[in-house]
């Protein structure tokens, strides 16, 4: 199973995080499948590769709690749901 998870980068007391698609059995700093975003909690900056995130979510990837909060704030789930509704009715 694939999850969208935060991967810690940066230095001591100055953490920044990459949002990555990673196998659920891997550790936090393990090898990721793909980097799909970036989050800096100190500067409150976020960069998201929305097409890549939607690709993984459509194929069953689960976002962790913090990542889902970031995606909700960026309104990524609003782009996902209309596509799901179209495929259900056709």
Tab-separated table of N, CA and C in Angstrom:
chain	number	residue	atom	x	y	z
A	1	UNK	N	0.844	-1.187	0.000
A	1	UNK	CA	0.000	0.000	0.000
A	1	UNK	C	0.882	1.240	0.000
A	2	UNK	N	0.456	2.248	-0.717
A	2	UNK	CA	1.209	3.492	-0.840
A	2	UNK	C	0.543	4.566	0.019
A	3	UNK	N	1.378	5.356	0.685
A	3	UNK	CA	0.883	6.484	1.472
A	3	UNK	C	1.569	7.757	1.032
A	4	UNK	N	0.866	8.866	1.177
A	4	UNK	CA	1.470	10.188	1.018
A	4	UNK	C	1.867	10.632	2.408
A	5	UNK	N	3.150	10.837	2.611
A	5	UNK	CA	3.708	11.022	3.938
A	5	UNK	C	4.735	12.156	3.926
A	6	UNK	N	5.002	12.729	5.098
A	6	UNK	CA	6.050	13.744	5.226
A	6	UNK	C	7.396	13.073	5.461
A	7	UNK	N	8.418	13.601	4.806
A	7	UNK	CA	9.785	13.114	4.974
A	7	UNK	C	10.625	14.297	5.450
A	8	UNK	N	11.259	14.159	6.596
A	8	UNK	CA	11.963	15.276	7.220
A	8	UNK	C	13.281	15.565	6.515
A	9	UNK	N	13.526	16.846	6.257
A	9	UNK	CA	14.782	17.330	5.683
A	9	UNK	C	15.198	18.558	6.486
A	10	UNK	N	16.249	19.183	6.095
A	10	UNK	CA	16.704	20.379	6.791
A	10	UNK	C	17.709	20.044	7.871
A	11	UNK	N	17.948	21.010	8.747
A	11	UNK	CA	18.944	20.806	9.805
A	11	UNK	C	18.268	20.835	11.180
A	12	UNK	N	19.073	20.777	12.215
A	12	UNK	CA	18.541	20.805	13.578
A	12	UNK	C	17.739	22.075	13.820
A	13	UNK	N	16.613	21.922	14.484
A	13	UNK	CA	15.760	23.041	14.865
A	13	UNK	C	15.254	23.852	13.666
A	14	UNK	N	15.412	23.331	12.475
A	14	UNK	CA	14.987	24.047	11.262
A	14	UNK	C	14.473	23.023	10.249
A	15	UNK	N	13.440	22.313	10.642
A	15	UNK	CA	12.934	21.215	9.821
A	15	UNK	C	12.102	21.744	8.657
A	16	UNK	N	12.297	21.141	7.510
A	16	UNK	CA	11.412	21.280	6.365
A	16	UNK	C	11.049	19.864	5.938
A	17	UNK	N	9.957	19.730	5.272
A	17	UNK	CA	9.457	18.405	4.935
A	17	UNK	C	9.179	18.294	3.453
A	18	UNK	N	9.474	17.129	2.898
A	18	UNK	CA	9.051	16.774	1.555
A	18	UNK	C	7.799	15.925	1.690
A	19	UNK	N	6.852	16.147	0.817
A	19	UNK	CA	5.686	15.279	0.759
A	19	UNK	C	6.006	14.232	-0.294
A	20	UNK	N	6.010	12.974	0.108
A	20	UNK	CA	6.435	11.901	-0.782
A	20	UNK	C	5.381	10.800	-0.827
A	21	UNK	N	5.369	10.088	-1.935
A	21	UNK	CA	4.604	8.852	-2.049
A	21	UNK	C	5.573	7.736	-1.697
A	22	UNK	N	5.217	6.933	-0.697
A	22	UNK	CA	6.150	5.948	-0.169
A	22	UNK	C	5.370	4.693	0.239
A	23	UNK	N	6.028	3.551	0.154
A	23	UNK	CA	5.417	2.299	0.585
A	23	UNK	C	5.183	2.351	2.094
A	24	UNK	N	4.078	1.829	2.551
A	24	UNK	CA	3.683	1.934	3.947
A	24	UNK	C	4.661	1.209	4.881
A	25	UNK	N	5.379	0.219	4.368
A	25	UNK	CA	6.312	-0.533	5.210
A	25	UNK	C	7.660	0.157	5.370
A	26	UNK	N	7.909	1.224	4.595
A	26	UNK	CA	9.188	1.921	4.677
A	26	UNK	C	9.221	2.845	5.883
A	27	UNK	N	10.425	3.107	6.364
A	27	UNK	CA	10.566	4.039	7.477
A	27	UNK	C	10.448	5.474	6.967
A	28	UNK	N	10.458	6.427	7.884
A	28	UNK	CA	10.243	7.830	7.522
A	28	UNK	C	11.290	8.348	6.547
A	29	UNK	N	12.539	7.982	6.768
A	29	UNK	CA	13.623	8.456	5.909
A	29	UNK	C	13.942	7.474	4.782
A	30	UNK	N	13.073	6.496	4.564
A	30	UNK	CA	13.326	5.466	3.566
A	30	UNK	C	13.202	5.978	2.144
A	31	UNK	N	13.415	5.062	1.217
A	31	UNK	CA	13.367	5.410	-0.194
A	31	UNK	C	11.922	5.635	-0.625
A	32	UNK	N	11.681	6.753	-1.289
A	32	UNK	CA	10.327	7.085	-1.703
A	32	UNK	C	10.107	6.722	-3.168
A	33	UNK	N	8.834	6.578	-3.529
A	33	UNK	CA	8.485	6.308	-4.916
A	33	UNK	C	8.588	7.569	-5.761
A	34	UNK	N	8.114	8.684	-5.193
A	34	UNK	CA	8.152	9.959	-5.914
A	34	UNK	C	7.962	11.114	-4.946
A	35	UNK	N	8.661	12.195	-5.193
A	35	UNK	CA	8.472	13.415	-4.419
A	35	UNK	C	7.325	14.194	-5.056
A	36	UNK	N	6.316	14.520	-4.263
A	36	UNK	CA	5.143	15.185	-4.825
A	36	UNK	C	4.883	16.559	-4.218
A	37	UNK	N	5.724	17.004	-3.286
A	37	UNK	CA	5.494	18.310	-2.700
A	37	UNK	C	6.548	18.669	-1.674
A	38	UNK	N	6.373	19.855	-1.099
A	38	UNK	CA	7.319	20.432	-0.158
A	38	UNK	C	6.525	21.252	0.843
A	39	UNK	N	6.907	21.183	2.128
A	39	UNK	CA	6.205	21.929	3.173
A	39	UNK	C	7.210	22.479	4.161
A	40	UNK	N	7.147	23.796	4.385
A	40	UNK	CA	8.002	24.469	5.357
A	40	UNK	C	7.096	25.044	6.447
A	41	UNK	N	7.048	24.403	7.627
A	41	UNK	CA	6.139	24.873	8.670
A	41	UNK	C	6.562	26.198	9.309
A	42	UNK	N	7.831	26.538	9.232
A	42	UNK	CA	8.297	27.777	9.854
A	42	UNK	C	7.878	28.988	9.009
A	43	UNK	N	8.114	28.911	7.702
A	43	UNK	CA	7.699	29.990	6.806
A	43	UNK	C	6.268	29.823	6.319
A	44	UNK	N	5.673	28.673	6.652
A	44	UNK	CA	4.313	28.332	6.241
A	44	UNK	C	4.177	28.359	4.720
A	45	UNK	N	5.151	27.781	4.032
A	45	UNK	CA	5.129	27.691	2.578
A	45	UNK	C	4.842	26.250	2.165
A	46	UNK	N	4.105	26.126	1.073
A	46	UNK	CA	3.777	24.806	0.558
A	46	UNK	C	3.903	24.827	-0.953
A	47	UNK	N	4.543	23.805	-1.500
A	47	UNK	CA	4.565	23.579	-2.938
A	47	UNK	C	4.014	22.188	-3.174
A	48	UNK	N	3.031	22.077	-4.059
A	48	UNK	CA	2.417	20.786	-4.333
A	48	UNK	C	2.415	20.518	-5.829
A	49	UNK	N	2.808	19.325	-6.203
A	49	UNK	CA	2.694	18.866	-7.578
A	49	UNK	C	1.329	18.182	-7.679
A	50	UNK	N	0.310	18.974	-7.974
A	50	UNK	CA	-1.067	18.496	-7.903
A	50	UNK	C	-1.345	17.331	-8.855
A	51	UNK	N	-0.895	17.356	-10.113
A	51	UNK	CA	-1.165	16.184	-10.962
A	51	UNK	C	-0.582	14.884	-10.417
A	52	UNK	N	0.600	14.947	-9.831
A	52	UNK	CA	1.213	13.742	-9.261
A	52	UNK	C	0.451	13.284	-8.025
A	53	UNK	N	-0.011	14.220	-7.204
A	53	UNK	CA	-0.785	13.864	-6.012
A	53	UNK	C	-2.100	13.216	-6.414
A	54	UNK	N	-2.785	13.801	-7.393
A	54	UNK	CA	-4.039	13.227	-7.857
A	54	UNK	C	-3.827	11.844	-8.463
A	55	UNK	N	-2.711	11.650	-9.154
A	55	UNK	CA	-2.390	10.348	-9.735
A	55	UNK	C	-2.344	9.274	-8.649
A	56	UNK	N	-1.655	9.557	-7.555
A	56	UNK	CA	-1.537	8.568	-6.480
A	56	UNK	C	-2.853	8.392	-5.721
A	57	UNK	N	-3.574	9.486	-5.487
A	57	UNK	CA	-4.840	9.374	-4.759
A	57	UNK	C	-5.878	8.590	-5.554
A	58	UNK	N	-5.907	8.775	-6.874
A	58	UNK	CA	-6.859	8.047	-7.704
A	58	UNK	C	-6.560	6.551	-7.726
A	59	UNK	N	-5.320	6.188	-7.493
A	59	UNK	CA	-4.937	4.785	-7.517
A	59	UNK	C	-4.914	4.165	-6.117
A	60	UNK	N	-5.517	4.841	-5.141
A	60	UNK	CA	-5.731	4.232	-3.840
A	60	UNK	C	-4.739	4.603	-2.757
A	61	UNK	N	-3.857	5.552	-3.004
A	61	UNK	CA	-2.914	5.967	-1.965
A	61	UNK	C	-3.668	6.689	-0.852
A	62	UNK	N	-3.228	6.477	0.375
A	62	UNK	CA	-3.821	7.132	1.535
A	62	UNK	C	-2.890	8.232	2.019
A	63	UNK	N	-3.436	9.389	2.350
A	63	UNK	CA	-2.646	10.480	2.907
A	63	UNK	C	-2.670	10.380	4.423
A	64	UNK	N	-1.530	10.655	5.071
A	64	UNK	CA	-1.506	10.681	6.527
A	64	UNK	C	-2.286	11.897	7.017
A	65	UNK	N	-2.493	11.995	8.311
A	65	UNK	CA	-3.304	13.078	8.861
A	65	UNK	C	-2.781	14.462	8.531
A	66	UNK	N	-1.493	14.672	8.737
A	66	UNK	CA	-0.908	15.991	8.480
A	66	UNK	C	-0.929	16.314	6.997
A	67	UNK	N	-0.618	15.344	6.162
A	67	UNK	CA	-0.623	15.579	4.715
A	67	UNK	C	-2.038	15.858	4.232
A	68	UNK	N	-3.022	15.155	4.755
A	68	UNK	CA	-4.400	15.427	4.333
A	68	UNK	C	-4.840	16.827	4.758
A	69	UNK	N	-4.370	17.308	5.917
A	69	UNK	CA	-4.675	18.683	6.322
A	69	UNK	C	-4.058	19.685	5.350
A	70	UNK	N	-2.828	19.438	4.918
A	70	UNK	CA	-2.162	20.313	3.952
A	70	UNK	C	-2.916	20.296	2.630
A	71	UNK	N	-3.347	19.123	2.196
A	71	UNK	CA	-4.066	19.010	0.927
A	71	UNK	C	-5.447	19.651	1.011
A	72	UNK	N	-6.097	19.558	2.176
A	72	UNK	CA	-7.393	20.221	2.340
A	72	UNK	C	-7.241	21.734	2.274
A	73	UNK	N	-6.179	22.229	2.882
A	73	UNK	CA	-5.934	23.664	2.875
A	73	UNK	C	-5.675	24.165	1.455
A	74	UNK	N	-5.030	23.338	0.650
A	74	UNK	CA	-4.738	23.693	-0.744
A	74	UNK	C	-5.886	23.323	-1.681
A	75	UNK	N	-6.957	22.731	-1.145
A	75	UNK	CA	-8.157	22.355	-1.892
A	75	UNK	C	-7.864	21.353	-3.009
A	76	UNK	N	-6.983	20.414	-2.743
A	76	UNK	CA	-6.665	19.377	-3.725
A	76	UNK	C	-7.795	18.364	-3.812
A	77	UNK	N	-8.460	18.076	-2.695
A	77	UNK	CA	-9.526	17.085	-2.697
A	77	UNK	C	-10.724	17.542	-3.518
A	78	UNK	N	-10.907	18.847	-3.682
A	78	UNK	CA	-11.998	19.343	-4.521
A	78	UNK	C	-11.757	18.990	-5.982
A	79	UNK	N	-10.492	18.913	-6.384
A	79	UNK	CA	-10.181	18.528	-7.752
A	79	UNK	C	-10.339	17.025	-7.946
A	80	UNK	N	-10.191	16.258	-6.877
A	80	UNK	CA	-10.295	14.806	-6.968
A	80	UNK	C	-11.745	14.353	-7.051
A	81	UNK	N	-12.618	14.909	-6.280
A	81	UNK	CA	-13.993	14.430	-6.179
A	81	UNK	C	-14.807	14.574	-7.461
A	82	UNK	N	-14.717	15.679	-8.214
A	82	UNK	CA	-15.503	15.725	-9.455
A	82	UNK	C	-15.114	14.614	-10.433
A	83	UNK	N	-13.849	14.264	-10.491
A	83	UNK	CA	-13.429	13.188	-11.373
A	83	UNK	C	-14.010	11.857	-10.936
A	84	UNK	N	-14.102	11.616	-9.633
A	84	UNK	CA	-14.685	10.368	-9.136
A	84	UNK	C	-16.164	10.291	-9.484
A	85	UNK	N	-16.876	11.398	-9.338
A	85	UNK	CA	-18.310	11.394	-9.642
A	85	UNK	C	-18.564	11.148	-11.119
A	86	UNK	N	-17.749	11.697	-12.002
A	86	UNK	CA	-17.925	11.497	-13.434
A	86	UNK	C	-17.731	10.031	-13.801
A	87	UNK	N	-16.751	9.382	-13.200
A	87	UNK	CA	-16.502	7.993	-13.557
A	87	UNK	C	-17.570	7.064	-13.003
A	88	UNK	N	-18.215	7.435	-11.897
A	88	UNK	CA	-19.256	6.587	-11.329
A	88	UNK	C	-20.500	6.573	-12.186
A	89	UNK	N	-20.835	7.709	-12.792
A	89	UNK	CA	-22.092	7.815	-13.533
A	89	UNK	C	-21.960	7.409	-14.992
A	90	UNK	N	-20.754	7.247	-15.493
A	90	UNK	CA	-20.614	6.871	-16.898
A	90	UNK	C	-20.437	5.413	-17.090
